[in-house]
Amino acid sequence: MGTIDKALSLLDFFSESQSEIGLSDLARMAGYDKATVLRLMTALADRGFVEQNVKTRDFRLGPALLRLAHIREATLPQRASARPILERMSQESGETVHLLLLGRNHLETIDFIETSAHAMRVYMDAGERIPLHASASGLACLAHMPARDAERALSGALKSYTDHTITDPAEILSRLDDIRETGIAEIDRGFEDDVYGMAAPVFASDGRVTGAVGIATPCSRVTAAFRQTAHAIIRQAANDITRAWGGVAPEGQVAGTAA
Amino acid sequence: MGTIDKALSLLDFFSESQSEIGLSDLARMAGYDKATVLRLMTALADRGFVEQNVKTRDFRLGPALLRLAHIREATLPQRASARPILERMSQESGETVHLLLLGRNHLETIDFIETSAHAMRVYMDAGERIPLHASASGLACLAHMPARDAERALSGALKSYTDHTITDPAEILSRLDDIRETGIAEIDRGFEDDVYGMAAPVFASDGRVTGAVGIATPCSRVTAAFRQTAHAIIRQAANDITRAWGGVAPEGQVAGTAA
DNA sequence: GTTGTTCGGTTTAATATTTGAACCGCTGGT
DNA sequence: ACCAGCGGTTCAAATATTAAACCGAACAAC
C-alpha cells in the first residue's frame, strides 16, 4: 500500500461522531505504528488537511478541505443544484434522503437531509465511504455501469456489515437485471440493521452512471404503499438531478419508464 | 519533499478559473515528471480526492473533499456560523469580504462574499493558499501569534507577488507592533496589484490567533473615510466571529479597543 | 506520595517505495 | 502525410518510509 493511500486512509477514520482522534487511538484504528501515523499526520497537517488541537494534541480534519471543497462545488455545483430536489424528496417522503457520488469502488455521500417528520429516523454519518455491494445506492450504480466494471467491483472479498449483507458476487449480479428493469434498487438491512434503503442512479452527460439518490427508512415503516410512493419520488428525483447536472440517462435505460 | 506533500501540492493547482487540468499541464505546473504526477494523481483518485474526466482525461477535484469538508463543518461549523457576519460586513462595507483560517505557514480562505455594489470588484479565487507576509490577514495573524512563531514564519525566502510586496522580515516585523496596537492590518497591493486589504485577527478559545477576517477593495475606492468605516466593521466582525467560535481575545489584546 | 500505564513524540538500521528517462500508440493541427 | 504533444507504461536506480525501542510527561489507582 502506497504512502499516499496510507495517509489519506487516516482521514476516513474521522466522522461526525468522532471528530477528534489522538495519535495512539488513530494508530490502533489504522493498524500502523505510532511513528508512522505521526509522520503521515504531520505531512497532512503541513498542508492543512488536518490540524492538531494545541491543548489535547488530538487531530481533526483541517481547513484545506473546506477550501478545496469550495473550489469543487464552485466549479461543479452538484450539491447546491441537487439540494432543492433533496428537500422536495424529504418533504414528500417524510424520510431521510441522501445523495451520493460514485468513486472508484465506493460511494461518497455529498448531501443528506434527515427527516423531521419522525423522532425515530435514519441518521447518516458521512464519515464512512459507502460500499457498492451493501447499499441500495451501490446496487443502483452497479446495475447501470458496464458489466465488466460491475464484475470487477465485486471481485475480492466483500465485507459483511450485517447478518443480511449479501456478499456472494453471483447473487448480487443476478439482482442487477431486475434493478435495471425497474430502475430502483432496494436493500433490506444490507448495510445497517433495521434500515431499508431504496435508490436510483444519476447519470453524467456521457450517459455513464455517476451517482445515486435514495431514501433510507426504518424497516418498521416500510409498507407496500410506502414503497410504491417512494419509488415514484426517487425516480423523479433521479431524473431531475440527472437533468440538473447536465446528464442524460443512457438509451433504453431511462429511469422509471418500466414502472 | 515527501511523497504526501508532493501529492497534496498537486491539489493546490486547481482553482475556480482552472478546475480541470490535464496530465502534461499539471506535470509542467508542478515541475515533476509525467510518470510521477500520474502515479500521484492515481493514488489521489483511488481515494476520491480527484477524479478524471472519462472523455478528456483531465483531472479535477473529487467528491471525497465534499464529504470530508462536510464532516469538518458539521463538527466545527465555523463557516456556517460566520456566514451571517460576513453577509453583514458585505452589506455595510459594499466591498468584497473574506474569512481565512491559519494553517502552519499560510492561510486558507474558507468563505468570501463578493460585493454586488460595484461592477469593478475584488474577486477571490480560493484556489491559492494565502501567504502570511503578503496579505493583510497574514499580517493580522503574524501580529498576534507568539513572537517566536512569527519570526519562524518569516524565515526563509519570502515570495514577491507584486512590486509592492514587502519581503524583508525585519521590515515586516517592525510593522507588527502598530498592527497589534490598532488591531487592524492593512496592505496596499502586497498580494495583488490594485487591491487594498484590511483585516483583523480571530482568536480561538485558548486565546491563540486562529484566523482573520477582512475586506479587500480596489485601491481607487480607498479614502480616509472609507478606511475608518471599514476598520470599525472589521473589528466588530472579528469580535463577533471570535465569540461565535467560542474564542477569546488574549488579555491586553482585545481587538479594537485602541481605536 | 508512589507506582504503573499510556500518552505523544524521537531515533535510525532495515526495508520498501518512488522516481523519471525512454518509450509507446493515439490524436489533432497543419 | 507528417509532426508535435497528448496520456500512459516500464523498471534500474535512487530515495523515502518504516517501526521497534526508547524517552519524558501525565494521569489514574492505590
Coordinates of C-alpha atoms (C1' of nucleotides) in Angstrom, one line a residue:
Chain A
M1 CA 0.0 0.0 0.0
G2 CA 1.4 3.4 -1.1
T3 CA 2.3 6.1 1.3
I4 CA -0.4 8.5 -0.1
D5 CA -3.1 5.8 0.2
K6 CA -2.0 5.2 3.8
A7 CA -2.1 8.9 4.7
L8 CA -5.5 9.5 3.1
S9 CA -6.9 6.4 4.7
L10 CA -6.3 8.1 8.0
L11 CA -8.8 10.8 7.1
D12 CA -11.6 8.2 6.7
F13 CA -11.5 7.5 10.5
F14 CA -12.9 10.9 11.2
S15 CA -16.7 11.2 11.4
E16 CA -19.3 13.4 12.9
S17 CA -19.3 11.1 16.0
Q18 CA -15.5 11.1 16.2
S19 CA -14.3 14.4 15.1
E20 CA -11.1 14.5 17.2
I21 CA -8.7 11.5 17.5
G22 CA -5.5 11.1 19.4
L23 CA -2.3 9.7 18.0
S24 CA -2.3 6.4 19.8
D25 CA -6.0 5.8 19.1
L26 CA -5.6 6.6 15.4
A27 CA -2.6 4.2 15.2
R28 CA -4.7 1.4 16.7
M29 CA -7.6 2.2 14.4
A30 CA -5.4 2.2 11.3
G31 CA -3.2 -0.7 12.3
Y32 CA 0.1 1.3 11.8
D33 CA 2.9 2.1 14.2
K34 CA 2.6 5.4 16.1
A35 CA 5.7 6.7 14.5
T36 CA 4.2 6.1 11.1
V37 CA 0.9 7.7 11.9
L38 CA 2.6 10.7 13.4
R39 CA 4.7 11.2 10.3
L40 CA 1.7 10.8 8.0
M41 CA -0.5 13.2 10.0
T42 CA 2.3 15.7 10.2
A43 CA 2.5 15.7 6.4
L44 CA -1.2 16.2 6.2
A45 CA -1.1 19.0 8.8
D46 CA 1.6 20.8 6.9
R47 CA -0.8 21.1 4.0
G48 CA -3.8 22.0 6.2
F49 CA -5.7 18.7 5.7
V50 CA -5.7 18.1 9.4
E51 CA -4.9 20.2 12.3
Q52 CA -3.8 19.4 15.8
N53 CA -5.6 20.7 18.9
V54 CA -2.9 22.7 20.7
K55 CA -4.1 21.6 24.1
T56 CA -5.2 18.0 23.8
R57 CA -2.9 17.2 20.8
D58 CA -5.8 15.4 19.2
F59 CA -6.1 15.6 15.4
R60 CA -9.1 16.7 13.4
L61 CA -9.9 17.5 9.8
G62 CA -8.4 20.8 8.6
P63 CA -9.3 23.9 6.7
A64 CA -7.7 22.9 3.4
L65 CA -10.7 20.5 2.9
L66 CA -13.1 23.5 3.2
R67 CA -11.1 25.4 0.6
L68 CA -10.8 22.6 -1.9
A69 CA -14.4 21.5 -1.4
H70 CA -15.4 25.1 -2.1
I71 CA -13.5 25.1 -5.3
R72 CA -15.0 21.8 -6.3
E73 CA -18.5 23.0 -5.6
A74 CA -18.0 26.4 -7.2
T75 CA -16.9 24.8 -10.4
L76 CA -19.3 21.9 -10.3
P77 CA -22.2 22.9 -8.1
Q78 CA -23.7 19.4 -7.8
R79 CA -24.5 19.6 -4.1
A80 CA -26.1 23.0 -4.5
S81 CA -28.1 22.2 -7.6
A82 CA -29.4 19.0 -6.1
R83 CA -30.3 20.4 -2.7
P84 CA -33.8 21.7 -3.6
I85 CA -34.6 18.3 -5.1
L86 CA -33.5 16.6 -1.9
E87 CA -35.6 19.0 0.1
R88 CA -38.6 18.1 -2.0
M89 CA -37.9 14.4 -1.6
S90 CA -37.6 14.9 2.2
Q91 CA -41.0 16.6 2.3
E92 CA -42.8 14.2 0.1
S93 CA -41.4 11.1 1.6
G94 CA -41.1 12.1 5.2
E95 CA -37.9 10.1 5.5
T96 CA -34.2 10.6 5.4
V97 CA -32.9 11.2 1.9
H98 CA -29.3 11.2 0.6
L99 CA -27.2 11.9 -2.5
L100 CA -24.0 10.0 -3.3
L101 CA -21.3 10.3 -5.9
L102 CA -19.6 7.2 -7.4
G103 CA -15.9 6.9 -6.7
R104 CA -13.6 4.1 -7.9
N105 CA -15.1 1.4 -5.8
H106 CA -17.3 3.1 -3.3
L107 CA -19.7 5.9 -2.9
E108 CA -19.3 9.3 -1.2
T109 CA -22.3 10.9 0.5
I110 CA -22.2 14.5 -0.5
D111 CA -25.5 15.6 0.9
F112 CA -28.4 14.3 3.0
I113 CA -31.5 15.5 4.8
E114 CA -32.7 13.8 7.9
T115 CA -36.4 13.7 8.2
S116 CA -38.1 15.9 10.8
A117 CA -41.3 14.0 10.5
H118 CA -40.3 11.2 12.9
A119 CA -38.4 11.1 16.1
M120 CA -37.2 7.6 15.1
R121 CA -35.2 8.2 11.9
V122 CA -32.3 7.0 9.9
Y123 CA -29.3 9.2 10.6
M124 CA -26.5 9.5 8.0
D125 CA -22.9 9.9 9.3
A126 CA -21.0 11.0 6.2
G127 CA -17.8 9.7 7.8
E128 CA -17.9 6.4 6.0
R129 CA -17.4 5.7 2.4
I130 CA -20.4 3.6 1.3
P131 CA -19.8 0.1 -0.2
L132 CA -21.3 -0.7 -3.5
H133 CA -22.4 -4.2 -2.7
A134 CA -24.1 -3.4 0.6
S135 CA -26.2 -0.4 -0.2
A136 CA -29.2 0.4 -2.4
S137 CA -27.2 3.3 -4.0
G138 CA -24.4 0.9 -4.6
L139 CA -26.6 -1.6 -6.3
A140 CA -28.2 1.1 -8.4
C141 CA -24.8 2.1 -9.6
L142 CA -23.6 -1.5 -10.2
A143 CA -26.7 -2.1 -12.2
H144 CA -26.0 0.8 -14.6
M145 CA -22.3 0.6 -15.1
P146 CA -20.7 -1.5 -17.8
A147 CA -21.0 -5.2 -16.8
R148 CA -17.2 -5.6 -16.7
D149 CA -16.9 -2.7 -14.3
A150 CA -19.5 -4.2 -12.1
E151 CA -17.8 -7.6 -12.1
R152 CA -14.5 -6.0 -11.2
A153 CA -16.1 -4.0 -8.4
L154 CA -17.4 -7.2 -6.9
S155 CA -14.1 -9.1 -7.1
G156 CA -12.2 -9.6 -4.0
A157 CA -13.7 -10.2 -0.6
L158 CA -16.9 -8.3 0.1
K159 CA -17.4 -7.1 3.6
S160 CA -20.4 -8.2 5.7
Y161 CA -21.9 -5.3 7.6
T162 CA -25.0 -7.0 9.0
D163 CA -26.3 -10.6 9.1
H164 CA -28.3 -9.7 6.0
T165 CA -25.4 -8.4 3.8
I166 CA -25.2 -10.3 0.6
T167 CA -21.5 -11.0 -0.1
D168 CA -21.8 -13.5 -2.9
P169 CA -20.9 -11.7 -6.2
A170 CA -23.1 -14.1 -8.3
E171 CA -26.1 -13.4 -6.2
I172 CA -25.6 -9.7 -6.4
L173 CA -25.0 -9.7 -10.1
S174 CA -28.2 -11.7 -10.6
R175 CA -30.2 -9.0 -8.9
L176 CA -28.9 -6.3 -11.2
D177 CA -31.1 -7.2 -14.2
D178 CA -34.2 -6.6 -12.1
I179 CA -32.8 -3.3 -10.8
R180 CA -32.1 -2.2 -14.3
E181 CA -35.6 -3.0 -15.4
T182 CA -37.4 -1.3 -12.5
G183 CA -34.9 1.5 -12.2
I184 CA -35.0 1.1 -8.4
A185 CA -32.6 -0.7 -6.1
E186 CA -33.8 -1.8 -2.7
I187 CA -31.8 -3.3 0.2
D188 CA -33.2 -4.6 3.4
R189 CA -30.7 -4.2 6.3
G190 CA -27.8 -4.7 3.9
F191 CA -25.6 -2.0 5.4
E192 CA -27.2 -1.2 8.8
D193 CA -29.6 -3.2 10.9
D194 CA -33.2 -2.0 10.8
V195 CA -32.6 0.2 7.8
Y196 CA -34.4 -0.2 4.5
G197 CA -32.8 1.5 1.5
M198 CA -34.1 2.5 -1.9
A199 CA -32.2 4.3 -4.6
A200 CA -32.0 5.1 -8.2
P201 CA -28.9 6.0 -10.4
V202 CA -28.0 9.5 -11.5
F203 CA -26.2 9.8 -14.9
A204 CA -23.5 12.1 -16.3
S205 CA -23.5 13.8 -19.7
D206 CA -21.9 10.8 -21.4
G207 CA -24.6 8.5 -20.1
R208 CA -22.4 6.8 -17.5
V209 CA -23.8 6.4 -14.0
T210 CA -22.2 9.0 -11.8
G211 CA -24.0 8.6 -8.5
A212 CA -27.3 7.8 -6.9
V213 CA -30.1 9.3 -4.9
G214 CA -32.1 7.5 -2.3
I215 CA -34.3 7.2 0.7
A216 CA -33.4 5.4 3.9
T217 CA -36.1 4.4 6.4
P218 CA -36.6 2.2 9.4
C219 CA -37.8 -1.2 8.3
S220 CA -40.9 -0.8 10.6
R221 CA -42.3 1.9 8.4
V222 CA -41.9 0.1 5.1
T223 CA -45.2 -0.9 3.7
A224 CA -46.2 -1.8 0.1
A225 CA -47.9 1.5 -0.3
F226 CA -45.0 3.5 1.0
R227 CA -42.6 1.6 -1.3
Q228 CA -44.7 2.5 -4.3
T229 CA -44.8 6.1 -3.3
A230 CA -41.1 6.2 -2.6
H231 CA -40.3 4.6 -5.9
A232 CA -42.0 7.4 -7.7
I233 CA -40.3 10.1 -5.6
I234 CA -36.9 8.6 -6.1
R235 CA -37.4 8.1 -9.9
Q236 CA -38.5 11.7 -10.3
A237 CA -35.6 13.0 -8.2
A238 CA -33.0 10.9 -10.1
N239 CA -34.3 12.2 -13.4
D240 CA -34.3 15.8 -12.1
I241 CA -30.8 15.6 -10.7
T242 CA -29.5 14.0 -13.8
R243 CA -31.0 16.9 -15.8
A244 CA -29.7 19.5 -13.2
W245 CA -26.2 18.1 -13.7
G246 CA -26.4 18.2 -17.5
G247 CA -26.6 14.4 -17.6
V248 CA -28.5 12.1 -19.8
A249 CA -29.8 8.6 -19.0
P250 CA -28.5 6.0 -21.4
E251 CA -30.7 4.9 -24.2
G252 CA -33.1 2.2 -23.3
Q253 CA -32.4 2.8 -19.7
V254 CA -34.4 5.9 -18.8
A255 CA -35.0 5.5 -15.1
G256 CA -38.6 4.9 -14.3
T257 CA -40.1 4.0 -17.6
A258 CA -40.6 0.4 -16.6
A259 CA -42.8 1.3 -13.7
Chain B
M1 CA 9.9 16.7 -0.2
G2 CA 7.8 13.8 1.0
T3 CA 5.5 11.9 -1.2
I4 CA 2.4 13.0 0.6
D5 CA 3.4 16.6 0.4
K6 CA 4.1 16.2 -3.3
A7 CA 0.7 14.7 -3.9
L8 CA -1.3 17.2 -1.9
S9 CA 0.6 20.1 -3.5
L10 CA -0.9 19.0 -6.8
L11 CA -4.4 19.8 -5.4
D12 CA -3.3 23.4 -4.9
F13 CA -3.1 24.0 -8.7
F14 CA -6.8 23.6 -9.0
S15 CA -8.8 26.8 -8.7
E16 CA -12.1 28.2 -9.8
S17 CA -10.5 29.5 -13.0
Q18 CA -8.7 26.2 -13.6
S19 CA -11.0 23.5 -12.5
E20 CA -9.8 20.8 -14.9
I21 CA -6.1 20.1 -15.7
G22 CA -4.5 17.6 -18.0
L23 CA -1.6 15.3 -17.0
S24 CA 1.1 17.1 -19.0
D25 CA -0.1 20.6 -17.9
L26 CA -0.1 19.5 -14.3
A27 CA 3.4 18.0 -14.6
R28 CA 4.7 21.2 -16.1
M29 CA 3.0 23.3 -13.4
A30 CA 4.3 21.1 -10.6
G31 CA 7.8 20.6 -12.1
Y32 CA 7.6 16.8 -11.7
D33 CA 7.8 14.1 -14.4
K34 CA 4.6 13.0 -16.0
A35 CA 5.0 9.5 -14.7
T36 CA 5.3 10.8 -11.2
V37 CA 2.3 13.1 -11.5
L38 CA 0.2 10.3 -13.0
R39 CA 1.1 8.0 -10.1
L40 CA 0.4 10.6 -7.5
M41 CA -2.9 11.6 -9.1
T42 CA -3.9 7.9 -9.4
A43 CA -3.3 7.5 -5.7
L44 CA -5.5 10.6 -5.0
A45 CA -8.2 9.3 -7.4
D46 CA -8.4 5.9 -5.8
R47 CA -9.4 7.7 -2.6
G48 CA -11.8 10.1 -4.3
F49 CA -9.7 13.2 -3.8
V50 CA -9.6 13.8 -7.5
E51 CA -11.5 12.3 -10.4
Q52 CA -10.6 12.0 -14.1
N53 CA -12.9 13.1 -16.8
V54 CA -13.7 10.0 -18.8
K55 CA -13.7 11.8 -22.1
T56 CA -11.0 14.4 -21.9
R57 CA -8.8 12.6 -19.3
D58 CA -8.4 15.9 -17.4
F59 CA -8.3 15.8 -13.6
R60 CA -10.5 17.7 -11.3
L61 CA -11.1 17.8 -7.5
G62 CA -13.1 14.9 -6.3
P63 CA -16.1 14.1 -4.1
A64 CA -14.1 12.9 -1.1
L65 CA -13.3 16.6 -0.4
L66 CA -17.0 17.3 -0.2
R67 CA -17.6 14.5 2.2
L68 CA -14.7 15.4 4.5
A69 CA -15.4 19.1 4.3
H70 CA -19.0 18.3 5.4
I71 CA -17.7 16.3 8.4
R72 CA -15.4 19.1 9.3
E73 CA -18.1 21.8 9.1
A74 CA -20.7 19.5 10.8
T75 CA -18.4 19.1 13.8
L76 CA -17.0 22.6 13.8
P77 CA -19.4 24.9 12.0
Q78 CA -17.0 27.8 11.6
R79 CA -18.0 28.7 8.1
A80 CA -21.8 28.4 8.8
S81 CA -21.6 30.4 12.0
A82 CA -19.5 33.2 10.5
R83 CA -21.6 33.5 7.3
P84 CA -24.2 35.9 8.7
I85 CA -21.4 38.1 10.0
L86 CA -19.7 38.1 6.6
E87 CA -23.1 39.0 5.0
R88 CA -23.4 41.9 7.3
M89 CA -19.9 43.1 6.6
S90 CA -20.6 42.8 2.9
Q91 CA -23.7 44.9 3.2
E92 CA -22.2 47.5 5.5
S93 CA -18.9 47.9 3.5
G94 CA -20.1 47.4 0.0
E95 CA -16.9 45.6 -0.7
T96 CA -15.6 42.0 -1.0
V97 CA -15.2 40.4 2.4
H98 CA -13.4 37.2 3.3
L99 CA -12.7 34.8 6.1
L100 CA -9.5 32.8 6.5
L101 CA -8.1 30.1 8.8
L102 CA -4.5 29.9 9.9
G103 CA -2.5 26.9 8.8
R104 CA 1.1 26.0 9.6
N105 CA 2.6 28.8 7.5
H106 CA -0.2 30.1 5.3
L107 CA -3.9 31.0 5.3
E108 CA -6.8 29.1 3.9
T109 CA -9.8 31.1 2.6
I110 CA -12.9 29.3 3.9
D111 CA -15.5 31.8 2.8
F112 CA -15.9 35.0 1.0
I113 CA -18.6 37.3 -0.4
E114 CA -18.0 39.3 -3.5
T115 CA -19.7 42.7 -3.3
S116 CA -22.7 43.2 -5.5
A117 CA -22.5 47.0 -5.1
H118 CA -19.8 47.6 -7.7
A119 CA -19.1 46.1 -11.1
M120 CA -15.4 46.7 -10.5
R121 CA -14.7 44.5 -7.5
V122 CA -12.1 42.3 -5.9
Y123 CA -12.6 38.7 -6.8
M124 CA -11.3 36.0 -4.5
D125 CA -10.2 32.8 -6.1
A126 CA -10.0 30.3 -3.2
G127 CA -7.5 28.2 -5.2
E128 CA -4.5 29.7 -3.7
R129 CA -3.2 29.4 -0.1
I130 CA -2.6 32.9 1.1
P131 CA 0.9 33.9 2.3
L132 CA 1.3 35.4 5.7
H133 CA 3.8 38.1 4.7
A134 CA 1.9 39.4 1.7
S135 CA -1.6 39.7 2.9
A136 CA -3.5 41.9 5.4
S137 CA -4.9 38.7 7.0
G138 CA -1.5 37.2 7.2
L139 CA -0.1 40.3 8.9
A140 CA -3.0 40.3 11.3
C141 CA -2.1 36.7 12.3
L142 CA 1.6 37.4 12.5
A143 CA 1.0 40.3 14.8
H144 CA -1.0 38.2 17.3
M145 CA 1.0 35.0 17.3
P146 CA 3.9 34.4 19.7
A147 CA 6.9 36.4 18.5
R148 CA 8.9 33.3 18.0
D149 CA 6.3 31.8 15.7
A150 CA 6.2 35.0 13.7
E151 CA 9.9 35.0 13.3
R152 CA 9.9 31.4 12.2
A153 CA 7.2 32.0 9.7
L154 CA 9.2 34.9 8.2
S155 CA 12.4 32.8 7.9
G156 CA 13.4 31.5 4.6
A157 CA 12.9 33.3 1.3
L158 CA 9.7 35.3 1.1
K159 CA 8.0 35.4 -2.3
S160 CA 7.3 38.7 -4.1
Y161 CA 3.8 38.8 -5.6
T162 CA 3.8 42.4 -6.8
D163 CA 6.3 45.2 -7.0
H164 CA 4.9 46.3 -3.6
T165 CA 5.3 43.1 -1.7
I166 CA 7.5 43.6 1.4
T167 CA 9.9 40.6 1.6
D168 CA 12.3 41.9 4.2
P169 CA 11.4 40.1 7.5
A170 CA 12.8 42.9 9.7
E171 CA 10.6 45.5 8.0
I172 CA 7.5 43.2 8.3
L173 CA 8.3 42.5 12.0
S174 CA 8.6 46.3 12.7
R175 CA 5.1 46.8 11.4
L176 CA 3.5 44.2 13.7
D177 CA 3.7 46.4 16.8
D178 CA 1.5 49.0 15.2
I179 CA -0.9 46.3 13.9
R180 CA -1.2 44.9 17.5
E181 CA -2.0 48.4 18.8
T182 CA -4.6 49.3 16.3
G183 CA -6.0 45.8 15.9
I184 CA -6.1 46.2 12.1
A185 CA -3.6 45.1 9.5
E186 CA -3.5 47.0 6.1
I187 CA -1.7 46.1 2.9
D188 CA -1.6 48.2 -0.2
R189 CA -1.0 45.9 -3.3
G190 CA 1.0 43.4 -1.3
F191 CA -0.5 40.3 -2.9
E192 CA -2.3 41.6 -5.9
D193 CA -2.0 44.8 -7.9
D194 CA -4.7 47.4 -7.4
V195 CA -6.0 45.6 -4.3
Y196 CA -6.0 47.2 -0.8
G197 CA -6.5 44.8 2.0
M198 CA -7.6 45.3 5.6
A199 CA -8.0 42.6 8.2
A200 CA -8.3 41.7 11.9
P201 CA -7.4 38.5 13.8
V202 CA -9.9 36.0 15.0
F203 CA -9.0 34.0 18.2
A204 CA -9.6 30.5 19.5
S205 CA -10.7 29.5 22.9
D206 CA -7.2 29.4 24.2
G207 CA -6.5 33.0 23.1
R208 CA -4.3 32.0 20.2
V209 CA -4.9 33.6 16.8
T210 CA -6.7 31.1 14.6
G211 CA -7.6 33.1 11.6
A212 CA -8.6 36.5 10.2
V213 CA -11.5 38.3 8.7
G214 CA -11.0 41.2 6.2
I215 CA -12.1 43.4 3.4
A216 CA -10.5 43.7 0.0
T217 CA -11.2 46.7 -2.2
P218 CA -9.8 48.3 -5.3
C219 CA -7.2 50.9 -4.4
S220 CA -9.2 53.6 -6.2
R221 CA -12.0 53.4 -3.7
V222 CA -9.9 53.7 -0.6
T223 CA -10.4 57.0 1.1
A224 CA -9.6 58.0 4.7
A225 CA -13.3 58.0 5.5
F226 CA -13.8 54.5 4.0
R227 CA -10.8 53.2 5.9
Q228 CA -12.2 54.5 9.2
T229 CA -15.6 52.9 8.4
A230 CA -14.0 49.7 7.3
H231 CA -11.9 49.5 10.5
A232 CA -15.0 49.6 12.6
I233 CA -16.8 47.0 10.5
I234 CA -13.8 44.6 10.6
R235 CA -13.2 45.0 14.3
Q236 CA -16.9 44.3 15.1
A237 CA -16.8 41.3 12.8
A238 CA -13.6 39.9 14.2
N239 CA -15.0 40.2 17.7
D240 CA -18.3 38.6 16.7
I241 CA -16.6 35.7 14.9
T242 CA -14.3 35.1 17.8
R243 CA -17.3 34.9 20.1
A244 CA -19.3 32.8 17.7
W245 CA -16.4 30.3 17.6
G246 CA -16.1 30.2 21.4
G247 CA -12.9 32.1 21.2
V248 CA -11.5 34.7 23.5
A249 CA -9.1 37.6 22.6
P250 CA -6.0 37.4 24.6
E251 CA -5.7 39.7 27.6
G252 CA -4.5 43.2 26.7
Q253 CA -5.1 42.5 23.1
V254 CA -8.9 42.9 22.7
A255 CA -9.2 43.8 19.0
G256 CA -10.5 47.3 18.6
T257 CA -10.0 48.9 22.0
A258 CA -7.1 51.0 20.7
A259 CA -9.3 52.7 18.1
Chain C
dG1 C1' 3.3 10.0 47.7
dT2 C1' 4.3 6.0 44.9
dT3 C1' 3.7 3.0 41.2
dG4 C1' 2.1 1.6 36.8
dT5 C1' 0.1 2.5 32.4
dT6 C1' -0.4 5.1 28.5
dC7 C1' 0.2 9.2 26.2
dG8 C1' 2.7 11.9 22.4
dG9 C1' 7.0 12.1 20.4
dT10 C1' 12.1 10.7 18.7
dT11 C1' 15.7 7.9 16.6
dT12 C1' 17.8 5.1 12.9
dA13 C1' 19.1 0.5 10.7
dA14 C1' 16.4 -2.1 7.7
dT15 C1' 13.1 -2.2 4.3
dA16 C1' 10.0 -0.6 0.9
dT17 C1' 8.6 2.7 -2.2
dT18 C1' 9.2 6.2 -5.6
dT19 C1' 11.3 8.2 -9.5
dG20 C1' 11.9 9.7 -14.3
dA21 C1' 14.2 8.8 -18.9
dA22 C1' 12.9 6.4 -22.6
dC23 C1' 9.5 4.5 -24.9
dC24 C1' 4.6 3.6 -26.9
dG25 C1' 0.2 4.4 -29.5
dC26 C1' -3.1 7.9 -30.4
dT27 C1' -4.9 12.4 -31.7
dG28 C1' -5.2 16.8 -33.5
dG29 C1' -3.2 20.5 -36.2
dT30 C1' -1.0 21.9 -40.3
Chain D
dA1 C1' 1.1 12.7 -44.8
dC2 C1' 3.7 14.5 -41.2
dC3 C1' 4.8 16.2 -36.8
dA4 C1' 4.1 17.6 -32.1
dG5 C1' 2.2 16.7 -28.0
dC6 C1' -1.0 14.0 -25.5
dG7 C1' -1.9 10.2 -21.8
dG8 C1' 0.1 6.3 -20.3
dT9 C1' 3.9 2.2 -19.3
dT10 C1' 8.2 0.3 -17.7
dC11 C1' 12.0 -0.8 -14.4
dA12 C1' 17.0 0.0 -12.7
dA13 C1' 18.5 3.4 -9.8
dA14 C1' 17.6 6.5 -6.2
dT15 C1' 15.1 8.0 -2.3
dA16 C1' 11.8 7.7 1.2
dT17 C1' 9.5 5.2 4.7
dT18 C1' 9.0 2.1 8.4
dA19 C1' 8.5 0.5 13.2
dA20 C1' 10.9 -1.4 17.4
dA21 C1' 12.9 0.5 21.1
dC22 C1' 13.2 4.2 23.7
dC23 C1' 12.1 8.8 26.1
dG24 C1' 9.8 12.2 29.4
dA25 C1' 5.3 13.6 30.9
dA26 C1' 0.7 13.0 32.6
dC27 C1' -2.9 10.7 34.8
dA28 C1' -5.2 7.0 37.4
dA29 C1' -5.1 3.8 41.0
dC30 C1' -3.7 2.7 45.4

